[in-house]
């Protein structure tokens, strides 16, 4: 019985250390950020990323539609991201990179937005830096941003 307890404690400690290692690893920005040929970079083959420019159905989300001018929408988007707890890292005329930190283990996720004024949309990509699955967190985050933009349209 004593060996079983020590084995269980050892496994629990190992699992905790792995989670801590992943949290520390998520502090390093990925090289897959930014634009590639005027588009957001593609999602990896893991299910912890969504993008409005993803070719694969499982990673695709609709782009963020807006009303009013592109400049107004871009300002509103920044307000929505900051109100949702995002930290805007890069702010350009048509490209934005923000980070979100998960509450429990402090994992860092990246959100990127690309303003397409001609099409009247904002393309979005949300990805976890570590792990394989995100339990739908990135998709929910994009939908929360979409909802926040819609609410601001009615103010």
Short mmCIF file of C-alpha atoms in Angstrom, two decimals:
data_model
loop_
_atom_site.label_atom_id
_atom_site.label_comp_id
_atom_site.label_asym_id
_atom_site.label_seq_id
_atom_site.Cartn_x
_atom_site.Cartn_y
_atom_site.Cartn_z
CA UNK A 1 0.00 0.00 0.00
CA UNK A 2 2.85 2.33 0.87
CA UNK A 3 4.46 1.80 -2.56
CA UNK A 4 1.18 2.54 -4.32
CA UNK A 5 0.85 5.80 -2.43
CA UNK A 6 4.43 6.82 -3.27
CA UNK A 7 3.86 5.87 -6.90
CA UNK A 8 0.71 7.97 -7.04
CA UNK A 9 2.48 10.93 -5.43
CA UNK A 10 5.37 10.57 -7.88
CA UNK A 11 3.01 10.57 -10.86
CA UNK A 12 1.11 13.57 -9.50
CA UNK A 13 4.37 15.47 -9.02
CA UNK A 14 5.51 14.55 -12.53
CA UNK A 15 2.20 15.72 -14.03
CA UNK A 16 2.45 18.99 -12.10
CA UNK A 17 6.01 19.56 -13.32
CA UNK A 18 4.97 18.92 -16.93
CA UNK A 19 2.18 21.50 -16.60
CA UNK A 20 4.61 24.03 -15.12
CA UNK A 21 7.06 23.35 -17.96
CA UNK A 22 4.32 23.91 -20.55
CA UNK A 23 3.29 27.16 -18.86
CA UNK A 24 6.87 28.43 -18.90
CA UNK A 25 7.30 27.33 -22.51
CA UNK A 26 4.18 29.27 -23.52
CA UNK A 27 5.94 32.52 -22.57
CA UNK A 28 8.11 32.29 -25.72
CA UNK A 29 6.38 33.85 -28.74
CA UNK A 30 6.02 31.43 -31.66
CA UNK A 31 7.68 32.07 -35.00
CA UNK A 32 4.34 31.51 -36.73
CA UNK A 33 3.07 35.01 -35.99
CA UNK A 34 2.61 37.80 -38.51
CA UNK A 35 1.60 37.90 -42.12
CA UNK A 36 2.67 35.65 -44.95
CA UNK A 37 1.90 37.04 -48.39
CA UNK A 38 -0.64 39.48 -46.98
CA UNK A 39 -2.53 36.74 -45.12
CA UNK A 40 -2.50 35.45 -41.56
CA UNK A 41 -0.24 32.44 -41.24
CA UNK A 42 -1.97 29.05 -41.45
CA UNK A 43 -2.94 27.09 -38.37
CA UNK A 44 -0.80 24.09 -37.46
CA UNK A 45 -2.23 20.58 -37.76
CA UNK A 46 -3.19 20.61 -34.06
CA UNK A 47 -6.75 21.44 -32.94
CA UNK A 48 -5.69 24.39 -30.76
CA UNK A 49 -5.95 27.08 -33.44
CA UNK A 50 -8.77 28.72 -35.39
CA UNK A 51 -8.57 31.17 -38.27
CA UNK A 52 -10.94 32.88 -40.67
CA UNK A 53 -8.42 32.12 -43.42
CA UNK A 54 -7.97 28.43 -42.56
CA UNK A 55 -8.52 26.05 -45.47
CA UNK A 56 -9.41 23.14 -43.16
CA UNK A 57 -13.02 23.17 -41.96
CA UNK A 58 -12.15 22.11 -38.40
CA UNK A 59 -10.02 25.23 -37.86
CA UNK A 60 -12.18 27.73 -39.75
CA UNK A 61 -14.20 30.53 -38.18
CA UNK A 62 -16.05 33.29 -39.99
CA UNK A 63 -14.25 36.62 -40.31
CA UNK A 64 -15.45 39.46 -38.08
CA UNK A 65 -17.98 41.59 -39.93
CA UNK A 66 -18.40 45.23 -39.00
CA UNK A 67 -20.58 48.21 -39.76
CA UNK A 68 -19.40 51.77 -40.19
CA UNK A 69 -15.95 52.74 -41.35
CA UNK A 70 -12.96 50.43 -41.28
CA UNK A 71 -11.11 52.84 -38.94
CA UNK A 72 -14.00 52.85 -36.46
CA UNK A 73 -14.21 49.06 -36.57
CA UNK A 74 -10.45 48.77 -36.02
CA UNK A 75 -10.64 51.03 -32.94
CA UNK A 76 -13.66 49.12 -31.61
CA UNK A 77 -11.83 45.81 -32.11
CA UNK A 78 -8.92 47.05 -30.00
CA UNK A 79 -11.32 48.18 -27.27
CA UNK A 80 -13.08 44.79 -27.29
CA UNK A 81 -9.79 42.87 -27.08
CA UNK A 82 -8.53 44.97 -24.18
CA UNK A 83 -11.89 44.74 -22.37
CA UNK A 84 -11.71 40.94 -22.72
CA UNK A 85 -8.34 40.89 -20.96
CA UNK A 86 -6.08 40.91 -24.01
CA UNK A 87 -2.75 42.69 -24.09
CA UNK A 88 -2.09 44.29 -27.48
CA UNK A 89 1.53 43.58 -28.40
CA UNK A 90 1.63 44.87 -32.00
CA UNK A 91 -0.70 47.55 -33.33
CA UNK A 92 -0.41 48.54 -36.99
CA UNK A 93 -2.76 50.10 -39.54
CA UNK A 94 -4.21 46.77 -40.64
CA UNK A 95 -2.54 44.14 -38.42
CA UNK A 96 -2.90 43.52 -34.70
CA UNK A 97 -1.31 40.94 -32.39
CA UNK A 98 -2.61 40.46 -28.85
CA UNK A 99 -1.95 37.93 -26.13
CA UNK A 100 -4.36 36.40 -23.64
CA UNK A 101 -3.24 34.58 -20.49
CA UNK A 102 -5.31 31.66 -19.18
CA UNK A 103 -6.36 32.11 -15.56
CA UNK A 104 -5.24 28.87 -13.98
CA UNK A 105 -1.81 27.89 -15.34
CA UNK A 106 -1.05 31.22 -17.06
CA UNK A 107 -0.70 29.73 -20.56
CA UNK A 108 -0.30 32.40 -23.24
CA UNK A 109 -2.49 32.36 -26.35
CA UNK A 110 -2.05 34.61 -29.39
CA UNK A 111 -4.79 36.47 -31.26
CA UNK A 112 -4.01 38.10 -34.59
CA UNK A 113 -6.31 40.29 -36.64
CA UNK A 114 -6.02 41.56 -40.20
CA UNK A 115 -8.25 44.38 -41.43
CA UNK A 116 -9.59 43.81 -44.95
CA UNK A 117 -11.35 47.12 -45.61
CA UNK A 118 -12.17 46.24 -49.24
CA UNK A 119 -14.10 43.14 -48.14
CA UNK A 120 -15.54 44.86 -45.06
CA UNK A 121 -14.24 42.22 -42.65
CA UNK A 122 -11.52 41.63 -40.10
CA UNK A 123 -9.76 38.30 -40.45
CA UNK A 124 -8.85 36.66 -37.16
CA UNK A 125 -6.55 33.88 -35.95
CA UNK A 126 -6.42 32.61 -32.36
CA UNK A 127 -3.91 29.96 -31.32
CA UNK A 128 -2.51 28.36 -28.19
CA UNK A 129 1.26 28.42 -27.91
CA UNK A 130 1.56 25.03 -26.23
CA UNK A 131 -0.32 21.78 -26.02
CA UNK A 132 -2.34 19.95 -28.59
CA UNK A 133 -5.91 20.71 -27.60
CA UNK A 134 -7.42 23.86 -26.16
CA UNK A 135 -10.89 22.47 -25.32
CA UNK A 136 -12.44 25.05 -27.67
CA UNK A 137 -10.97 28.08 -25.86
CA UNK A 138 -9.69 29.78 -29.02
CA UNK A 139 -12.98 29.37 -30.88
CA UNK A 140 -14.89 30.71 -27.86
CA UNK A 141 -12.50 33.67 -27.63
CA UNK A 142 -13.12 34.60 -31.28
CA UNK A 143 -16.87 34.33 -30.76
CA UNK A 144 -16.61 36.54 -27.64
CA UNK A 145 -14.72 39.14 -29.69
CA UNK A 146 -17.38 38.89 -32.41
CA UNK A 147 -20.11 39.37 -29.80
CA UNK A 148 -18.28 42.35 -28.30
CA UNK A 149 -17.99 44.00 -31.71
CA UNK A 150 -21.70 43.43 -32.37
CA UNK A 151 -22.65 44.96 -29.02
CA UNK A 152 -20.54 48.04 -29.76
CA UNK A 153 -22.30 48.42 -33.12
CA UNK A 154 -25.58 48.99 -31.27
CA UNK A 155 -24.27 51.62 -28.83
#
